[in-house]
Short mmCIF file of C-alpha atoms in Angstrom, two decimals:
data_model
loop_
_atom_site.label_atom_id
_atom_site.label_comp_id
_atom_site.label_asym_id
_atom_site.label_seq_id
_atom_site.Cartn_x
_atom_site.Cartn_y
_atom_site.Cartn_z
CA MET A 1 51.25 11.87 13.18
CA ILE A 2 51.32 11.54 17.10
CA ILE A 3 47.74 10.55 18.56
CA ASP A 4 48.83 12.21 21.82
CA HIS A 5 46.91 12.13 25.59
CA VAL A 6 45.28 8.81 25.29
CA ARG A 7 45.12 6.06 27.46
CA ILE A 8 45.78 2.46 25.90
CA TYR A 9 43.18 -0.78 26.25
CA ASP A 10 44.88 -3.77 24.78
CA PRO A 11 44.32 -7.04 26.86
CA THR A 12 48.01 -8.48 25.74
CA HIS A 13 49.98 -5.29 26.45
CA TYR A 14 48.11 -2.86 28.21
CA PRO A 15 45.41 -4.41 30.16
CA LYS A 16 44.42 -1.98 32.92
CA ASP A 17 47.14 0.91 32.49
CA GLU A 18 46.39 4.43 33.85
CA LYS A 19 48.99 6.04 32.21
CA MET A 20 48.81 8.48 29.36
CA TYR A 21 50.37 7.66 26.22
CA ALA A 22 51.18 9.46 22.79
CA VAL A 23 50.98 6.87 19.65
CA GLU A 24 52.86 7.49 16.42
CA VAL A 25 51.32 6.26 13.43
CA ASN A 26 53.55 6.55 10.23
CA GLY A 27 51.51 5.38 6.96
CA ASP A 28 49.32 2.63 8.03
CA LYS A 29 51.35 1.68 10.57
CA ILE A 30 51.85 2.13 14.45
CA THR A 31 55.66 2.90 14.54
CA ASN A 32 56.11 4.10 18.15
CA ILE A 33 54.52 4.40 21.90
CA LYS A 34 55.76 6.74 24.00
CA THR A 35 54.36 8.19 27.61
CA SER A 36 52.33 11.68 27.07
CA PRO A 37 52.98 14.37 26.71
CA TYR A 38 54.87 14.34 23.37
CA GLN A 39 57.84 16.36 23.00
CA GLY A 40 58.54 16.76 19.35
CA ASP A 41 57.91 18.24 16.11
CA ALA A 42 55.84 16.23 14.64
CA GLU A 43 52.42 16.71 13.65
CA LEU A 44 50.02 16.35 16.90
CA TYR A 45 46.73 15.16 16.94
CA ASP A 46 44.78 15.17 20.79
CA GLY A 47 43.11 12.33 22.10
CA GLY A 48 41.40 13.92 24.90
CA GLY A 49 42.00 11.34 27.12
CA LYS A 50 39.86 8.88 25.22
CA VAL A 51 40.78 5.25 25.54
CA LEU A 52 42.73 3.58 22.52
CA SER A 53 41.82 0.12 21.67
CA PRO A 54 42.15 -1.97 18.93
CA ALA A 55 39.53 -1.61 16.15
CA PHE A 56 37.00 -4.20 16.02
CA ASN A 57 37.33 -7.65 13.50
CA ASP A 58 33.89 -9.27 13.07
CA SER A 59 34.73 -12.31 12.22
CA HIS A 60 31.48 -13.77 10.94
CA MET A 61 28.92 -11.61 9.10
CA HIS A 62 26.97 -11.25 5.83
CA LEU A 63 28.05 -7.66 4.77
CA LEU A 64 26.31 -7.54 1.22
CA ARG A 65 23.34 -8.61 2.56
CA PHE A 66 23.44 -6.17 5.56
CA GLY A 67 23.82 -3.75 2.75
CA LEU A 68 21.12 -4.83 0.61
CA LEU A 69 18.72 -4.16 3.45
CA LYS A 70 19.86 -0.70 3.32
CA LYS A 71 19.15 -0.42 -0.29
CA GLU A 72 16.38 -2.67 -0.97
CA LEU A 73 12.95 -3.69 -0.02
CA ASP A 74 13.17 -4.08 3.66
CA LEU A 75 10.39 -5.97 5.31
CA THR A 76 11.87 -6.13 9.21
CA GLU A 77 9.38 -3.61 10.33
CA ALA A 78 6.46 -5.38 9.14
CA GLU A 79 4.03 -6.59 11.79
CA SER A 80 1.13 -8.03 9.77
CA TRP A 81 0.47 -9.55 6.48
CA LYS A 82 -1.39 -6.11 5.41
CA ASP A 83 1.62 -4.29 6.97
CA MET A 84 3.94 -6.34 4.29
CA LYS A 85 1.74 -6.30 1.29
CA LYS A 86 1.88 -2.34 1.69
CA MET A 87 5.48 -2.36 1.64
CA VAL A 88 5.79 -4.27 -1.09
CA GLU A 89 2.90 -1.82 -2.86
CA ASN A 90 4.77 1.44 -2.10
CA HIS A 91 8.52 -0.18 -3.49
CA TYR A 92 7.27 -1.57 -6.51
CA GLN A 93 5.37 1.20 -7.85
CA GLU A 94 4.38 -0.98 -10.78
CA ILE A 95 4.37 -5.01 -11.13
CA GLN A 96 4.39 -6.49 -14.60
CA GLU A 97 3.94 -10.01 -15.77
CA GLY A 98 7.04 -11.91 -15.05
CA ASP A 99 8.53 -9.50 -13.10
CA TRP A 100 10.96 -10.43 -9.80
CA ILE A 101 9.65 -9.20 -6.50
CA PHE A 102 12.23 -9.18 -3.78
CA GLY A 103 12.15 -8.56 -0.12
CA LYS A 104 13.83 -9.09 3.05
CA GLY A 105 13.73 -9.74 6.71
CA PHE A 106 9.95 -10.61 7.33
CA ASN A 107 9.00 -12.68 10.34
CA ASP A 108 5.60 -13.88 9.93
CA ASP A 109 5.61 -16.00 13.38
CA ASN A 110 3.70 -12.84 14.84
CA PHE A 111 1.48 -11.83 12.24
CA ASP A 112 -2.14 -11.70 13.76
CA ASP A 113 -4.05 -11.18 10.61
CA ILE A 114 -3.16 -14.58 9.04
CA ASP A 115 -3.83 -17.95 10.99
CA HIS A 116 -0.88 -19.77 9.03
CA LEU A 117 2.68 -19.12 7.80
CA LEU A 118 2.88 -17.36 4.30
CA THR A 119 2.86 -19.68 1.53
CA ALA A 120 3.10 -19.54 -2.22
CA ASP A 121 -0.69 -19.22 -2.47
CA ASP A 122 -0.73 -16.08 0.10
CA LEU A 123 1.77 -14.49 -2.32
CA SER A 124 -0.60 -14.47 -5.38
CA ASP A 125 -2.51 -11.45 -3.23
CA ILE A 126 0.36 -9.52 -4.17
CA HIS A 127 0.40 -10.54 -8.34
CA VAL A 128 -0.49 -13.87 -9.70
CA ASN A 129 1.91 -14.34 -12.56
CA ALA A 130 4.81 -12.19 -10.47
CA HIS A 131 8.15 -14.02 -9.34
CA ILE A 132 8.56 -13.17 -5.79
CA TYR A 133 11.18 -14.21 -2.98
CA PHE A 134 10.96 -13.06 0.49
CA MET A 135 13.57 -14.14 3.03
CA HIS A 136 12.89 -14.31 6.71
CA GLU A 137 14.73 -12.21 9.05
CA ASP A 138 17.24 -14.84 10.12
CA GLY A 139 18.36 -15.70 6.76
CA HIS A 140 17.00 -19.37 7.18
CA GLU A 141 13.92 -19.49 5.31
CA CYS A 142 12.09 -18.10 2.30
CA VAL A 143 8.87 -18.39 0.55
CA ILE A 144 8.36 -17.61 -3.15
CA SER A 145 5.72 -17.60 -5.19
CA ARG A 146 3.93 -20.07 -7.59
CA GLN A 147 5.81 -18.74 -10.79
CA ALA A 148 9.06 -18.99 -8.94
CA LEU A 149 7.92 -22.69 -8.12
CA GLU A 150 7.83 -23.41 -11.69
CA LEU A 151 11.48 -22.17 -12.36
CA LEU A 152 12.51 -24.01 -9.47
CA LYS A 153 11.04 -27.45 -10.67
CA GLU A 154 13.05 -27.22 -13.47
CA GLU A 155 16.39 -27.18 -11.69
CA GLN A 156 17.64 -30.62 -11.28
CA ALA A 157 20.62 -30.05 -8.94
CA PHE A 158 17.71 -28.75 -6.67
CA GLU A 159 17.12 -32.52 -5.89
CA GLN A 160 20.28 -32.91 -4.17
CA ILE A 161 18.86 -31.05 -1.41
CA PRO A 162 17.34 -32.52 1.59
CA GLU A 163 13.79 -32.94 1.42
CA GLU A 164 13.58 -31.80 4.60
CA PHE A 165 14.23 -28.55 3.88
CA LYS A 166 10.99 -28.36 1.09
CA GLU A 167 7.75 -27.78 2.94
CA LEU A 168 4.88 -29.58 1.55
CA ASP A 169 1.30 -28.78 1.50
CA SER A 170 -1.36 -31.53 2.41
CA LYS A 171 -1.35 -32.96 -1.24
CA GLY A 172 2.49 -33.54 -0.79
CA ASN A 173 3.48 -30.68 -3.33
CA TRP A 174 5.76 -27.83 -2.18
CA ASN A 175 4.11 -25.11 -0.89
CA GLY A 176 6.53 -22.50 -1.68
CA ARG A 177 8.62 -22.12 1.76
CA PHE A 178 11.98 -23.56 2.08
CA LYS A 179 14.25 -23.80 4.72
CA ASP A 180 18.37 -23.75 5.44
CA THR A 181 20.03 -25.25 2.23
CA ALA A 182 17.23 -24.83 0.06
CA VAL A 183 17.38 -21.14 1.00
CA HIS A 184 20.89 -20.55 -0.24
CA TYR A 185 20.24 -22.48 -3.57
CA ILE A 186 17.16 -20.44 -4.34
CA LYS A 187 19.38 -17.17 -3.54
CA ARG A 188 22.55 -18.20 -5.43
CA HIS A 189 20.49 -19.47 -8.39
CA PHE A 190 17.49 -16.88 -8.71
CA TRP A 191 18.82 -13.71 -6.96
CA GLY A 192 22.44 -12.72 -8.63
CA ARG A 193 22.96 -9.23 -8.60
CA SER A 194 25.27 -6.99 -10.79
CA VAL A 195 28.75 -6.17 -9.71
CA GLU A 196 27.60 -1.99 -9.63
CA ASP A 197 24.27 -3.12 -7.47
CA ALA A 198 26.48 -4.90 -5.07
CA LYS A 199 29.20 -1.81 -5.14
CA ARG A 200 26.09 0.59 -3.98
CA ALA A 201 24.80 -2.09 -1.31
CA LEU A 202 28.57 -2.25 0.28
CA LYS A 203 28.65 1.55 0.16
CA ALA A 204 25.62 1.93 2.00
CA ALA A 205 26.93 -0.60 4.51
CA GLY A 206 30.21 1.10 5.41
CA PRO A 207 28.85 3.91 7.26
CA TYR A 208 27.27 1.72 9.86
CA LEU A 209 30.49 -0.44 10.38
CA LYS A 210 32.74 2.70 10.71
CA GLU A 211 30.27 3.97 13.50
CA GLN A 212 30.61 0.72 15.53
CA GLY A 213 34.64 0.81 15.17
CA ILE A 214 34.82 -2.08 12.68
CA THR A 215 37.54 -2.09 10.57
CA SER A 216 37.70 -5.96 9.38
CA VAL A 217 35.14 -8.28 8.78
CA HIS A 218 35.17 -11.99 7.45
CA THR A 219 31.77 -12.38 5.33
CA ASP A 220 29.89 -14.94 3.21
CA ASP A 221 28.05 -13.30 0.57
CA ILE A 222 28.24 -15.48 -2.50
CA ASN A 223 24.52 -16.33 -2.34
CA PHE A 224 23.65 -12.94 -3.11
CA MET A 225 25.48 -12.47 -6.22
CA GLY A 226 25.56 -16.16 -7.87
CA THR A 227 29.54 -16.50 -8.49
CA TYR A 228 32.50 -15.97 -6.63
CA ASP A 229 34.36 -14.22 -9.22
CA LYS A 230 31.42 -11.31 -9.44
CA LEU A 231 31.89 -10.96 -5.39
CA TRP A 232 35.49 -10.66 -5.71
CA LYS A 233 35.28 -7.98 -8.61
CA ALA A 234 32.53 -6.24 -6.42
CA TYR A 235 35.16 -5.71 -3.43
CA THR A 236 38.20 -5.19 -5.34
CA GLU A 237 36.76 -2.26 -7.77
CA LEU A 238 35.47 -0.81 -4.21
CA GLU A 239 39.21 -1.07 -3.07
CA GLU A 240 41.16 0.44 -6.35
CA GLU A 241 38.25 3.39 -6.23
CA GLY A 242 39.01 4.23 -2.69
CA GLU A 243 35.64 3.50 -1.66
CA LEU A 244 36.60 0.65 0.79
CA ASP A 245 37.66 1.07 4.57
CA LEU A 246 37.74 -2.26 5.30
CA ASP A 247 40.11 -5.23 5.25
CA VAL A 248 37.91 -8.26 4.19
CA SER A 249 37.97 -11.86 4.41
CA LEU A 250 35.52 -13.28 1.86
CA HIS A 251 34.28 -16.77 2.14
CA HIS A 252 33.12 -19.19 -0.84
CA TYR A 253 30.05 -20.87 0.05
CA VAL A 254 30.72 -24.94 -1.19
CA PHE A 255 27.60 -27.11 -1.59
CA ASN A 256 29.60 -30.30 -2.67
CA LYS A 257 32.74 -32.01 -3.66
CA ASN A 258 32.44 -30.48 -7.15
CA ASP A 259 32.21 -26.98 -6.03
CA VAL A 260 35.36 -27.47 -3.93
CA LEU A 261 37.19 -29.31 -6.75
CA ARG A 262 36.06 -26.40 -8.96
CA TYR A 263 37.66 -23.67 -6.78
CA VAL A 264 40.74 -25.29 -5.97
CA ASP A 265 41.46 -26.29 -9.84
CA ASN A 266 40.64 -22.93 -11.48
CA SER A 267 41.66 -20.36 -9.12
CA GLU A 268 45.31 -19.44 -7.93
CA ARG A 269 44.14 -17.70 -5.06
CA ARG A 270 44.10 -19.60 -1.56
CA THR A 271 43.02 -18.49 1.73
CA GLY A 272 44.80 -15.40 3.32
CA GLU A 273 45.51 -14.29 -0.55
CA GLY A 274 44.64 -11.31 -2.60
CA THR A 275 45.24 -8.02 -2.86
CA ASP A 276 46.10 -5.26 -0.16
CA GLN A 277 42.85 -5.35 1.52
CA VAL A 278 40.71 -8.04 0.10
CA LYS A 279 41.91 -11.74 0.89
CA VAL A 280 40.28 -15.16 0.24
CA GLY A 281 38.53 -16.38 3.19
CA ALA A 282 37.51 -20.36 4.18
CA PHE A 283 35.12 -22.41 2.00
CA LYS A 284 31.77 -22.08 4.11
CA ILE A 285 29.87 -25.44 4.79
CA PHE A 286 26.41 -25.77 5.83
CA LEU A 287 26.03 -28.93 8.06
CA ASP A 288 22.72 -28.32 9.50
CA GLY A 289 19.86 -25.71 9.86
CA THR A 290 18.56 -23.66 12.74
CA GLN A 291 17.15 -24.32 16.32
CA ARG A 292 13.95 -22.05 15.71
CA LEU A 293 12.97 -24.62 12.83
CA HIS A 294 13.89 -27.58 14.37
CA THR A 295 16.64 -28.30 11.84
CA SER A 296 19.63 -27.96 13.56
CA ALA A 297 21.15 -31.66 13.97
CA MET A 298 21.08 -32.22 17.68
CA ARG A 299 21.97 -35.79 19.21
CA ASN A 300 18.87 -35.75 21.15
CA PRO A 301 15.18 -35.30 20.05
CA TYR A 302 13.90 -31.39 20.58
CA PRO A 303 12.05 -31.23 24.00
CA ASP A 304 9.22 -29.06 22.31
CA ALA A 305 9.09 -31.56 18.81
CA PRO A 306 9.95 -34.75 20.25
CA SER A 307 9.67 -36.43 16.98
CA THR A 308 12.48 -34.70 15.34
CA GLN A 309 16.36 -34.42 16.07
CA GLY A 310 17.16 -31.85 13.28
CA THR A 311 18.71 -32.71 9.78
CA LEU A 312 22.53 -33.36 8.87
CA VAL A 313 23.02 -32.08 5.58
CA TYR A 314 26.05 -34.52 4.83
CA SER A 315 27.09 -38.14 5.48
CA GLN A 316 30.20 -38.24 7.41
CA GLU A 317 31.97 -39.91 4.54
CA GLU A 318 30.88 -37.03 2.03
CA LEU A 319 31.95 -34.15 4.89
CA ASN A 320 35.32 -35.88 5.26
CA GLU A 321 36.02 -36.19 1.36
CA MET A 322 35.33 -32.42 1.12
CA VAL A 323 37.27 -30.95 4.08
CA ALA A 324 40.30 -33.57 2.74
CA HIS A 325 39.89 -31.99 -0.99
CA ALA A 326 39.90 -28.13 0.42
CA SER A 327 42.72 -28.96 2.89
CA LYS A 328 44.83 -30.61 0.29
CA GLY A 329 43.82 -27.48 -2.02
CA GLY A 330 45.08 -24.80 1.12
CA MET A 331 41.66 -23.90 2.01
CA GLN A 332 40.81 -23.12 5.29
CA VAL A 333 36.91 -24.72 6.19
CA ALA A 334 33.97 -22.89 7.94
CA MET A 335 31.52 -25.45 9.03
CA HIS A 336 28.41 -23.70 10.26
CA ALA A 337 27.14 -26.49 12.98
CA ILE A 338 24.70 -25.24 15.61
CA GLY A 339 23.43 -28.53 17.03
CA ASP A 340 25.82 -30.91 18.96
CA ARG A 341 25.37 -33.73 16.06
CA ALA A 342 26.46 -31.35 13.56
CA VAL A 343 29.19 -30.26 16.06
CA GLU A 344 30.41 -33.71 16.31
CA GLN A 345 30.14 -34.07 12.61
CA ALA A 346 32.69 -31.38 12.31
CA ILE A 347 35.06 -32.60 14.87
CA SER A 348 35.18 -35.92 13.12
CA ALA A 349 36.19 -34.13 10.08
CA PHE A 350 38.69 -31.95 11.38
CA GLU A 351 40.25 -34.82 13.43
CA GLN A 352 41.51 -36.50 9.83
CA LYS A 353 44.83 -36.29 9.55
CA GLU A 354 44.48 -34.71 6.07
CA ALA A 355 42.48 -31.99 7.39
CA ARG A 356 45.69 -30.22 8.74
CA THR A 357 43.35 -28.42 10.81
CA LYS A 358 46.36 -26.68 13.36
CA GLU A 359 47.93 -25.62 10.35
CA LEU A 360 44.97 -24.30 8.21
CA ARG A 361 43.02 -22.80 11.54
CA HIS A 362 39.69 -24.50 10.28
CA ARG A 363 36.67 -23.15 12.12
CA ILE A 364 33.36 -24.11 13.40
CA ILE A 365 30.64 -21.69 13.22
CA HIS A 366 28.04 -21.31 16.30
CA ALA A 367 28.37 -24.37 18.02
CA GLN A 368 25.40 -23.60 20.32
CA THR A 369 24.98 -26.65 21.77
CA LEU A 370 27.99 -28.81 22.96
CA GLY A 371 28.48 -31.78 25.74
CA PRO A 372 31.65 -32.66 27.91
CA ASP A 373 32.69 -35.10 25.14
CA LEU A 374 32.50 -32.58 22.64
CA ILE A 375 34.63 -30.13 24.68
CA ASP A 376 37.26 -32.72 25.35
CA ARG A 377 37.58 -33.26 21.60
CA LEU A 378 37.71 -29.65 20.82
CA ARG A 379 39.98 -28.88 23.77
CA ARG A 380 42.57 -31.63 22.11
CA LEU A 381 41.81 -30.55 18.56
CA LYS A 382 41.60 -26.81 18.90
CA PRO A 383 39.65 -25.60 15.78
CA TYR A 384 38.56 -22.22 16.03
CA ILE A 385 34.99 -21.58 17.25
CA GLU A 386 33.08 -18.69 15.97
CA THR A 387 30.43 -17.53 18.62
CA GLN A 388 27.50 -14.95 18.56
CA PRO A 389 27.01 -13.95 22.10
CA SER A 390 24.04 -11.09 21.04
CA PHE A 391 21.87 -14.40 20.02
CA LEU A 392 21.55 -14.93 23.73
CA LEU A 393 19.57 -11.93 23.82
CA GLY A 394 16.46 -13.10 22.34
CA GLU A 395 17.22 -17.02 22.81
CA TRP A 396 18.27 -17.24 26.41
CA ASP A 397 14.79 -18.16 27.52
CA LYS A 398 14.23 -20.54 24.84
CA LYS A 399 17.08 -22.88 25.09
CA ASP A 400 15.23 -25.26 27.27
CA LYS A 401 12.56 -25.91 24.08
CA TRP A 402 15.41 -26.97 21.70
CA THR A 403 18.22 -28.88 24.46
CA LYS A 404 17.41 -31.32 26.96
CA GLU A 405 17.96 -30.15 30.50
CA GLU A 406 21.09 -31.91 31.49
CA LEU A 407 22.60 -30.23 28.52
CA LEU A 408 21.53 -26.96 29.11
CA PRO A 409 24.83 -25.91 31.04
CA TYR A 410 26.70 -26.61 27.66
CA CYS A 411 24.88 -24.36 25.58
CA ASP A 412 26.86 -21.39 24.48
CA PRO A 413 29.87 -22.42 27.01
CA PHE A 414 32.03 -19.47 26.44
CA ASN A 415 33.96 -19.75 29.48
CA SER A 416 34.60 -23.58 29.17
CA LEU A 417 35.86 -22.62 25.74
CA VAL A 418 38.12 -19.96 27.15
CA LEU A 419 39.54 -22.11 30.39
CA ASP A 420 40.30 -25.00 27.94
CA HIS A 421 42.57 -22.62 25.54
CA ILE A 422 40.07 -23.32 22.66
CA PRO A 423 40.18 -20.50 20.57
CA MET A 424 37.12 -18.57 20.22
CA THR A 425 36.15 -15.28 18.31
CA LEU A 426 33.22 -13.35 19.03
CA SER A 427 31.01 -12.21 15.86
CA SER A 428 27.49 -10.84 14.82
CA ASP A 429 26.19 -12.92 12.20
CA LEU A 430 25.06 -9.56 10.84
CA PRO A 431 22.16 -8.82 9.82
CA ILE A 432 20.70 -11.53 12.32
CA GLY A 433 22.73 -10.40 15.31
CA SER A 434 24.02 -7.00 16.62
CA ILE A 435 25.91 -5.09 14.90
CA ASN A 436 27.57 -3.20 17.82
CA PRO A 437 30.58 -4.98 19.18
CA LEU A 438 30.26 -3.90 22.47
CA ILE A 439 26.48 -5.21 22.66
CA SER A 440 28.02 -8.82 22.07
CA ILE A 441 30.90 -8.08 24.56
CA TYR A 442 28.25 -7.37 27.24
CA THR A 443 26.34 -10.25 26.48
CA ALA A 444 29.36 -12.49 26.64
CA VAL A 445 30.42 -11.09 29.86
CA ASN A 446 26.75 -10.72 31.67
CA ARG A 447 24.78 -13.40 29.55
CA MET A 448 21.59 -11.07 30.50
CA ASP A 449 19.59 -9.50 27.81
CA LEU A 450 19.62 -5.72 27.66
CA ASN A 451 16.63 -5.52 30.38
CA ARG A 452 19.26 -7.29 32.42
CA ARG A 453 17.27 -10.64 32.52
CA PRO A 454 17.79 -13.17 33.74
CA GLN A 455 18.98 -11.78 36.83
CA GLY A 456 22.53 -12.79 37.48
CA GLY A 457 22.95 -14.15 34.08
CA TRP A 458 21.76 -17.25 32.38
CA MET A 459 24.02 -20.32 33.18
CA PRO A 460 26.41 -17.94 34.88
CA GLN A 461 29.17 -20.35 35.16
CA GLU A 462 29.59 -19.51 31.17
CA LYS A 463 30.23 -15.61 31.78
CA ILE A 464 33.71 -14.79 30.53
CA LYS A 465 36.04 -11.89 31.68
CA VAL A 466 35.90 -8.63 29.71
CA LYS A 467 39.63 -9.16 28.26
CA ASP A 468 38.72 -12.27 26.74
CA ALA A 469 35.79 -10.91 25.07
CA PHE A 470 37.98 -8.21 23.65
CA TYR A 471 40.65 -10.93 22.35
CA GLY A 472 37.67 -12.52 20.57
CA PHE A 473 37.00 -9.37 18.43
CA THR A 474 40.54 -8.50 17.87
CA ALA A 475 43.24 -10.69 18.28
CA ILE A 476 41.85 -13.94 17.51
CA PRO A 477 40.03 -13.26 14.33
CA ALA A 478 43.59 -11.79 13.35
CA GLU A 479 45.12 -15.28 13.53
CA LEU A 480 42.24 -16.64 11.24
CA GLU A 481 43.80 -14.30 8.82
CA PHE A 482 47.34 -15.40 9.71
CA ARG A 483 48.14 -12.06 10.72
CA GLU A 484 48.21 -11.90 14.19
CA ASN A 485 51.68 -10.10 13.97
CA GLN A 486 50.53 -7.27 11.79
CA LYS A 487 47.01 -6.31 13.18
CA GLY A 488 44.56 -7.00 16.26
CA SER A 489 46.90 -5.21 19.15
CA ILE A 490 48.38 -1.53 19.89
CA GLU A 491 52.34 -2.37 19.57
CA GLU A 492 55.05 -1.40 17.49
CA GLY A 493 54.92 -2.18 13.80
CA CYS A 494 51.29 -3.01 13.93
CA GLN A 495 48.59 -1.83 11.45
CA ALA A 496 47.12 1.53 12.64
CA ASP A 497 43.59 0.17 13.14
CA PHE A 498 42.12 1.06 16.22
CA VAL A 499 39.09 3.01 18.18
CA LEU A 500 38.83 5.81 20.99
CA LEU A 501 36.28 4.65 23.25
CA SER A 502 34.59 7.13 25.86
CA GLU A 503 35.51 4.53 28.96
CA HIS A 504 38.07 2.27 30.18
CA PRO A 505 36.33 -1.06 29.52
CA GLU A 506 37.91 -2.70 32.56
CA GLU A 507 36.74 0.03 34.80
CA ALA A 508 32.86 0.16 33.34
CA ALA A 509 30.65 -1.66 35.59
CA GLU A 510 30.23 -4.96 33.74
CA GLU A 511 26.83 -4.53 33.20
CA SER A 512 27.35 -0.84 31.62
CA ILE A 513 30.02 -1.79 29.03
CA LYS A 514 27.14 -1.65 26.08
CA ASP A 515 26.76 1.73 27.07
CA ILE A 516 30.45 2.50 25.99
CA LYS A 517 30.79 4.52 23.08
CA VAL A 518 33.06 4.36 19.88
CA GLU A 519 34.06 8.14 19.53
CA GLU A 520 36.33 7.77 17.02
CA THR A 521 37.48 5.01 14.32
CA TRP A 522 40.68 5.05 12.85
CA PHE A 523 41.75 2.45 9.70
CA ARG A 524 45.12 2.01 8.47
CA GLY A 525 46.35 5.46 9.85
CA GLU A 526 43.55 7.16 8.76
CA GLN A 527 40.57 8.58 10.70
CA ILE A 528 37.42 7.36 9.01
CA TYR A 529 34.42 7.90 11.92
CA LYS A 530 34.31 10.79 14.47
CA LYS A 531 31.41 11.08 16.48
#
């Protein structure tokens, strides 16, 4: 097939080209690129003068969680405790003693009909004897009922979770509210779903990705399934059934050295290995929490909570050992590290000779607060940094609450990373950040919210160029898959994953990039979405 009458935008090969092209697609590969109009007998598809660009590769998301929001109880629209209870009542028509009630996406920070954050006692208003689990919209906090608390008390392994992540009442007892690593434990042990449940949720998520031009994802889902084997089965069965229009790198969350060794000793698959579409991703390790909860590990006290600097989950020795064992076993490592103290710890672990960082292409996720010393170490080490620019939409005016003034210029320092040739991806952290890659690109380029605030951009010296933002959503994620010669660009021999855009990204006004539309999405040579 020939995709004729298209312009091409690929920052590597076609940065700002006004010519029209005919792109030959044979099977799942791009096999030739010629000038338009095409002269020949092949099947012709008119691109209508649109801009053909590599499809997007989102290197950090939680796809199953997003799909479950589309299939299960979604509490994101609840504006009050009354609203939330009504949603539960409408979703669960009949609740029996001992039943499980699950809900996701609530945010009780702004509820005006209660004067405190929800606890186990409040959930008794729904049902006294039900097991209830509600997850906060950012995924870093949850509240569970008294019945669920009783089950948790029987879990000896939960004692390993840092006490800072377990909220207490006035009597020193758990109040039902938990944070960060404690949330991951509870999800993993009490909220496992069947393979069929997961497949239904993933199919529900698919159309949303296609609409945004996303054909590859790196996703961390194990806490919603219970085991990696079940998760692997859900994705690979969809592939076998022809229902997976995606390439997937499937991360494996690990909590301690034993988790690392258990996988390395019992599984033959390593990072980058798997089926045609589903590959093993990285070992995912959480080093700290989130700034909203003051659990991100900072090197200085929080300006709005000067009694705390956040919490590290591991000692440096523990983390070094986990990374060394993972690397010896041929596994890439991706570390969640938001605060500068956590980033410093990640860098130290990756600087070990045993880590083989350059060879395995280890990652640091978020790295929202840095400093000149950390940037210098990153420049020499060159791990991959996975950023989420759309977080700035709602956080730029809160940064001074979490970071001391002299370090604010080093918050989300995208341009500093680019200038020092530290490989950086752009990603969504779906369902927390925006699913639309063009909104993330807009934010990275402008450092403004959707209302164009603050004027001129927040810390404008850290704006990046459009081409660098597109690299971060196409070519660089392919490097993390060790497939940079096979996908992420428009050239002969590459996988035919591309989008047709309504406008050329480097000709649109920078403040209008978010308004560019994905008109069509093609995956492995097949059109999977048309606007």
